[in-house]
Coordinates of C-alpha atoms (C1' of nucleotides) in Angstrom, one line a residue:
Chain A
M1 CA 20.2 16.1 20.1
A2 CA 17.8 18.4 21.8
L3 CA 14.1 18.7 21.1
N4 CA 13.5 21.6 18.8
A5 CA 11.8 24.0 21.1
S6 CA 11.3 26.9 18.8
R7 CA 9.0 25.2 16.3
K8 CA 7.7 27.7 13.8
P9 CA 5.4 26.7 11.0
M10 CA 8.4 27.0 8.6
L11 CA 6.6 27.9 5.5
D12 CA 9.7 27.8 3.3
G13 CA 8.4 29.6 0.3
K14 CA 7.2 26.5 -1.5
E15 CA 3.4 26.8 -1.1
C16 CA 2.6 24.0 -3.5
D17 CA 4.7 21.4 -1.6
T18 CA 3.4 19.7 1.5
S19 CA 2.6 23.1 3.2
G20 CA -1.1 23.3 2.5
W21 CA -2.0 19.9 3.8
N22 CA -3.5 20.7 7.1
M23 CA -7.2 20.1 6.4
D24 CA -9.5 18.5 3.9
N25 CA -9.6 21.3 1.4
C26 CA -6.5 19.6 0.1
P27 CA -6.9 18.4 -3.5
V28 CA -4.0 16.0 -3.1
R29 CA -5.8 13.8 -0.7
D30 CA -8.9 13.7 -2.9
V31 CA -6.8 12.2 -5.7
I32 CA -4.4 10.0 -3.7
D33 CA -7.0 8.4 -1.5
R34 CA -8.4 6.7 -4.6
I35 CA -5.2 5.4 -6.1
A36 CA -3.9 4.4 -2.7
G37 CA -6.3 1.5 -2.5
K38 CA -5.0 -2.0 -2.1
W39 CA -5.8 -3.1 -5.6
S40 CA -5.6 0.2 -7.6
T41 CA -1.9 0.3 -8.4
L42 CA -2.0 -3.4 -9.2
L43 CA -4.7 -3.0 -11.8
L44 CA -3.2 0.2 -13.1
G45 CA 0.1 -1.6 -13.5
A46 CA -1.6 -4.4 -15.5
L47 CA -3.6 -2.1 -17.7
A48 CA -0.5 0.1 -18.3
R49 CA 0.9 -2.9 -20.3
Q50 CA -2.2 -3.7 -22.4
P51 CA -6.0 -3.8 -22.3
Y52 CA -7.5 -6.6 -20.4
R53 CA -11.0 -8.1 -20.0
F54 CA -12.7 -8.6 -16.7
G55 CA -12.0 -12.3 -16.4
E56 CA -8.4 -11.9 -17.5
L57 CA -7.8 -9.4 -14.8
R58 CA -9.4 -11.7 -12.3
R59 CA -7.0 -14.5 -13.4
L60 CA -4.1 -12.1 -13.4
V61 CA -4.7 -11.1 -9.8
P62 CA -6.0 -14.3 -8.3
D63 CA -6.5 -13.1 -4.7
I64 CA -8.9 -10.3 -5.6
S65 CA -12.6 -10.9 -5.1
Q66 CA -14.9 -10.2 -8.0
R67 CA -16.6 -7.7 -5.7
M68 CA -13.4 -5.7 -5.2
L69 CA -12.4 -6.1 -8.9
T70 CA -15.7 -4.6 -10.0
Q71 CA -15.5 -1.8 -7.5
T72 CA -11.9 -0.9 -8.0
L73 CA -12.4 -0.8 -11.8
R74 CA -15.4 1.4 -11.4
D75 CA -13.5 3.8 -9.2
L76 CA -10.6 4.0 -11.6
Q77 CA -13.0 4.5 -14.4
R78 CA -14.9 7.2 -12.5
D79 CA -11.7 9.1 -11.9
G80 CA -10.9 8.9 -15.6
Y81 CA -7.9 6.6 -15.5
I82 CA -9.4 3.7 -17.4
E83 CA -12.1 3.1 -20.0
R84 CA -14.7 0.4 -20.2
E85 CA -15.9 -0.9 -23.5
V86 CA -18.6 -3.6 -23.9
F87 CA -18.5 -5.9 -27.0
P88 CA -21.7 -7.5 -28.1
T89 CA -20.3 -11.0 -28.4
K90 CA -22.3 -14.1 -27.6
P91 CA -21.7 -13.8 -23.9
P92 CA -21.0 -10.0 -23.8
S93 CA -17.4 -9.3 -23.1
V94 CA -16.0 -6.2 -21.5
E95 CA -12.6 -4.7 -22.1
Y96 CA -10.8 -2.3 -19.8
R97 CA -8.0 0.0 -21.2
M98 CA -6.0 2.9 -19.9
T99 CA -6.8 6.5 -20.8
D100 CA -4.3 9.2 -21.5
L101 CA -4.9 10.6 -18.0
G102 CA -4.2 7.1 -16.6
R103 CA -1.0 6.9 -18.6
S104 CA 0.0 10.3 -17.4
L105 CA -0.5 9.2 -13.8
F106 CA 1.3 6.0 -14.3
E107 CA 4.4 7.7 -15.4
P108 CA 5.4 9.0 -11.9
L109 CA 3.6 6.1 -10.3
S110 CA 5.8 3.6 -12.0
K111 CA 8.8 5.3 -10.5
V112 CA 7.4 4.5 -7.0
L113 CA 6.8 0.9 -8.1
Q114 CA 10.4 0.7 -9.4
W115 CA 11.6 2.1 -6.1
A116 CA 9.6 -0.5 -4.2
E117 CA 11.1 -3.3 -6.3
A118 CA 14.6 -2.0 -5.9
N119 CA 14.4 -1.3 -2.2
H120 CA 12.4 -4.3 -1.1
P121 CA 15.4 -5.9 0.6
S122 CA 16.0 -2.7 2.7
V123 CA 12.4 -2.7 3.8
K124 CA 12.5 -6.4 4.7
A125 CA 15.7 -5.8 6.7
A126 CA 14.1 -2.9 8.5
R127 CA 11.2 -5.1 9.5
V128 CA 13.4 -7.8 10.8
K129 CA 15.3 -5.3 12.8
Y130 CA 12.2 -3.8 14.2
D131 CA 10.6 -7.1 15.1
E132 CA 13.7 -8.2 16.9
S133 CA 13.9 -5.0 19.0
E134 CA 10.2 -5.4 19.8
L135 CA 10.2 -8.9 21.3
A136 CA 13.0 -7.9 23.7
Chain B
M1 CA -12.3 -1.3 -32.8
A2 CA -12.4 -5.0 -32.6
L3 CA -11.6 -7.1 -29.5
N4 CA -8.0 -8.1 -29.6
A5 CA -8.5 -11.8 -30.2
S6 CA -4.9 -13.0 -30.4
R7 CA -4.0 -12.1 -26.9
K8 CA -0.5 -13.4 -26.2
P9 CA 1.2 -12.8 -22.8
M10 CA 3.3 -10.1 -24.5
L11 CA 6.3 -10.3 -22.3
D12 CA 8.2 -7.5 -24.0
G13 CA 11.6 -8.1 -22.7
K14 CA 11.3 -5.9 -19.7
E15 CA 11.1 -8.5 -16.9
C16 CA 11.3 -6.0 -14.1
D17 CA 8.4 -3.9 -15.2
T18 CA 4.9 -5.1 -14.5
S19 CA 5.4 -8.5 -16.0
G20 CA 6.0 -10.5 -12.9
W21 CA 3.0 -9.4 -11.0
N22 CA 0.7 -12.3 -11.3
M23 CA 0.9 -13.7 -7.8
D24 CA 1.9 -12.9 -4.3
N25 CA 5.6 -13.7 -4.7
C26 CA 5.7 -10.1 -5.9
P27 CA 7.9 -7.9 -3.8
V28 CA 6.3 -4.7 -5.1
R29 CA 3.0 -5.5 -3.4
D30 CA 4.7 -6.2 -0.2
V31 CA 6.1 -2.6 -0.1
I32 CA 3.3 -0.8 -1.8
D33 CA 0.5 -2.2 0.4
R34 CA 2.0 -0.4 3.3
I35 CA 2.6 3.0 1.8
A36 CA -0.8 2.8 0.1
G37 CA -2.6 3.3 3.3
K38 CA -5.0 6.2 3.7
W39 CA -2.7 8.1 6.1
S40 CA 0.8 6.9 5.1
T41 CA 1.5 9.4 2.3
L42 CA 0.0 12.2 4.4
L43 CA 2.3 11.5 7.3
L44 CA 5.3 10.9 5.0
G45 CA 4.6 14.2 3.4
A46 CA 4.5 16.0 6.7
L47 CA 7.7 14.3 8.1
A48 CA 9.5 15.0 4.8
R49 CA 9.4 18.6 5.7
Q50 CA 10.5 18.4 9.2
P51 CA 10.4 16.2 12.4
Y52 CA 7.2 16.3 14.3
R53 CA 5.9 15.1 17.7
F54 CA 2.9 12.9 18.2
G55 CA 0.6 15.7 19.2
E56 CA 1.8 18.0 16.5
L57 CA 1.0 15.4 13.9
R58 CA -2.4 14.9 15.4
R59 CA -3.1 18.6 15.2
L60 CA -1.7 18.7 11.7
V61 CA -4.0 16.0 10.5
P62 CA -7.1 16.7 12.4
D63 CA -9.3 14.0 11.1
I64 CA -7.0 11.1 12.0
S65 CA -7.8 9.2 15.1
Q66 CA -5.1 8.7 17.7
R67 CA -5.5 5.0 17.1
M68 CA -4.7 5.2 13.4
L69 CA -2.0 7.8 14.0
T70 CA -0.2 5.4 16.4
Q71 CA -0.7 2.5 14.1
T72 CA 0.4 4.2 10.9
L73 CA 3.5 5.7 12.6
R74 CA 4.4 2.2 13.9
D75 CA 4.0 0.7 10.4
L76 CA 6.1 3.4 8.8
Q77 CA 8.7 2.9 11.5
R78 CA 8.7 -0.8 11.1
D79 CA 9.3 -0.5 7.3
G80 CA 12.2 1.8 8.1
Y81 CA 10.8 5.0 6.7
I82 CA 10.7 7.0 9.9
E83 CA 12.5 7.0 13.3
R84 CA 11.0 7.4 16.8
E85 CA 12.9 9.1 19.5
V86 CA 11.7 9.5 23.1
F87 CA 12.8 12.5 25.1
P88 CA 12.8 12.2 28.9
T89 CA 11.1 15.5 29.5
K90 CA 8.6 16.0 32.3
P91 CA 5.8 14.5 30.4
P92 CA 7.8 12.3 28.0
S93 CA 7.7 13.6 24.5
V94 CA 8.3 11.6 21.3
E95 CA 9.6 12.9 18.1
Y96 CA 9.2 11.3 14.7
R97 CA 11.6 12.0 11.9
M98 CA 12.3 10.6 8.4
T99 CA 15.2 8.2 7.7
D100 CA 17.4 8.1 4.7
L101 CA 15.3 5.3 3.3
G102 CA 12.2 7.3 3.8
R103 CA 13.6 10.3 2.0
S104 CA 14.7 8.0 -0.8
L105 CA 11.1 6.8 -1.1
F106 CA 9.7 10.2 -0.9
E107 CA 11.6 11.4 -3.9
P108 CA 9.5 9.4 -6.5
L109 CA 6.5 9.6 -4.2
S110 CA 6.5 13.3 -4.2
K111 CA 6.2 13.2 -8.0
V112 CA 3.0 11.4 -7.7
L113 CA 1.8 13.9 -5.2
Q114 CA 2.7 16.7 -7.5
W115 CA 0.8 15.0 -10.3
A116 CA -2.2 14.7 -8.1
E117 CA -2.2 18.4 -7.3
A118 CA -1.6 19.3 -11.0
N119 CA -4.3 17.0 -12.4
H120 CA -6.9 17.4 -9.7
P121 CA -9.2 19.4 -12.1
S122 CA -9.1 16.6 -14.7
V123 CA -10.0 14.0 -12.2
K124 CA -12.8 16.1 -10.8
A125 CA -14.1 16.7 -14.3
A126 CA -13.9 12.9 -15.1
R127 CA -16.0 12.2 -12.0
V128 CA -18.7 14.7 -13.0
K129 CA -18.9 13.2 -16.4
Y130 CA -19.1 9.7 -15.1
D131 CA -21.8 10.6 -12.6
E132 CA -23.8 12.3 -15.2
S133 CA -23.7 9.3 -17.5
E134 CA -24.6 7.0 -14.7
L135 CA -27.8 8.7 -13.5
A136 CA -29.2 8.6 -17.1
Chain C
dT1 C1' -3.9 21.5 48.4
dA2 C1' -7.3 20.4 45.2
dG3 C1' -8.2 21.0 40.6
dT4 C1' -6.9 21.3 35.7
dG5 C1' -4.1 20.3 31.8
dC6 C1' -0.4 18.3 29.2
dT7 C1' 2.2 14.2 27.3
dA8 C1' 1.6 9.8 24.2
dG9 C1' -0.6 6.5 24.0
dT10 C1' -4.2 2.1 25.1
dC11 C1' -8.8 -0.1 25.5
dT12 C1' -13.4 -0.8 24.2
dC13 C1' -17.4 -0.3 21.3
dT14 C1' -19.6 0.9 17.0
dT15 C1' -19.5 1.6 12.1
dT16 C1' -17.5 0.9 7.7
dT17 C1' -14.9 -1.8 4.5
dT18 C1' -13.5 -6.0 2.7
dG19 C1' -13.6 -11.0 1.6
dA20 C1' -16.0 -15.5 0.5
dG21 C1' -19.1 -17.5 -1.9
dA22 C1' -23.8 -18.3 -3.9
dC23 C1' -26.5 -16.8 -7.7
dC24 C1' -28.0 -14.8 -12.4
dA25 C1' -29.3 -15.2 -17.7
dA26 C1' -28.0 -16.4 -22.2
dC27 C1' -25.6 -18.8 -25.3
dA28 C1' -21.8 -22.6 -26.9
dA29 C1' -20.0 -26.9 -26.8
dT30 C1' -20.2 -31.7 -25.3
Chain D
dA1 C1' -29.2 -32.7 -20.8
dT2 C1' -25.4 -31.1 -18.5
dT3 C1' -21.6 -28.3 -18.2
dG4 C1' -18.9 -24.1 -19.0
dT5 C1' -18.2 -19.2 -20.0
dT6 C1' -19.4 -14.3 -19.9
dG7 C1' -19.4 -10.1 -16.3
dG8 C1' -21.2 -9.1 -12.9
dT9 C1' -24.7 -8.6 -8.3
dC10 C1' -26.3 -10.1 -3.6
dT11 C1' -25.8 -11.7 1.0
dC12 C1' -23.4 -12.7 5.0
dA13 C1' -19.2 -13.1 7.8
dA14 C1' -14.7 -11.2 9.0
dA15 C1' -11.5 -7.6 9.2
dA16 C1' -10.3 -2.8 9.6
dA17 C1' -11.1 1.8 10.9
dG18 C1' -13.4 5.6 13.7
dA19 C1' -15.1 7.6 18.2
dG20 C1' -14.4 8.3 22.6
dA21 C1' -13.3 7.1 27.5
dC22 C1' -9.4 6.1 30.2
dT23 C1' -4.4 6.0 32.1
dA24 C1' 0.0 7.9 34.8
dG25 C1' 3.1 11.3 36.2
dC26 C1' 4.3 15.8 36.5
dA27 C1' 3.4 21.2 36.1
dC28 C1' 0.8 25.0 36.8
dT29 C1' -2.9 27.4 39.1
dA30 C1' -6.3 28.9 42.5

DNA sequence: TAGTGCTAGTCTCTTTTTGAGACCAACAAT
DNA sequence: ATTGTTGGTCTCAAAAAGAGACTAGCACTA
């Protein structure tokens, strides 16, 4: 197959698809960069099921540091995906729960998660194949 | 609203949903952690449209360093989402194109991207609201 | 024929991000 | 009196990412 020499921009009518992504005026990056963090989807997945308290989330995701848990929760809250409520119990307890916006996001996001679970074997196979061809 | 005191695990039948996410035996994290990178979705979005060469991608995403472009492309290739083909032209040129697995992933992923574009105003509004309540 | 530019990277250095773990105050239970 | 629990913050070390110089071989130009 030859290298496509006549490479035109190919703006195929769909302006809202991936056609306007050249620079940083792109709103998609602004949103995606936040939910693309290492822990964001994980916490969103947990809170999509039910509300959790800080310590519960920490126990649920054992390999997250308190620092990143605090920070990620704050970022998710700032973007409006989760809510934070403080209860005046003896040691004050804090509950995190998903907002409507968060649930609306998690709908398409969960599809990606389901894809990941379903296609994990294919990805692992691709890695093995790549690594074998590399060490040659 | 009171703090939900009787907090049972609430394994509601759906085992494949977000119920098995407690530890690192989770295959979802293994897949998601790779496509959750800062540049992964961006490059996937570009290559979903058409194949591109290294320099073209660099020009398309001006604020990525060559280092991260190389590395991200390699990671995406290793997981089987994209292919790399070298053409023996005078200065050798390299073309990157999406695989069937990559296209299969991009189907649900593009839904999240569409969500991001559609709900960008809501997210920006949530940020403003949060920042205002913080500086108080 | 010397100079310049193009290709797709790599190498090194600096800056940013993340992780590990100590520390906090108040109150409950032992 | 000590220990544990709450939801964090703070500091320091390690890892990751960004910036920019550098490479080789060939084409084009002056």
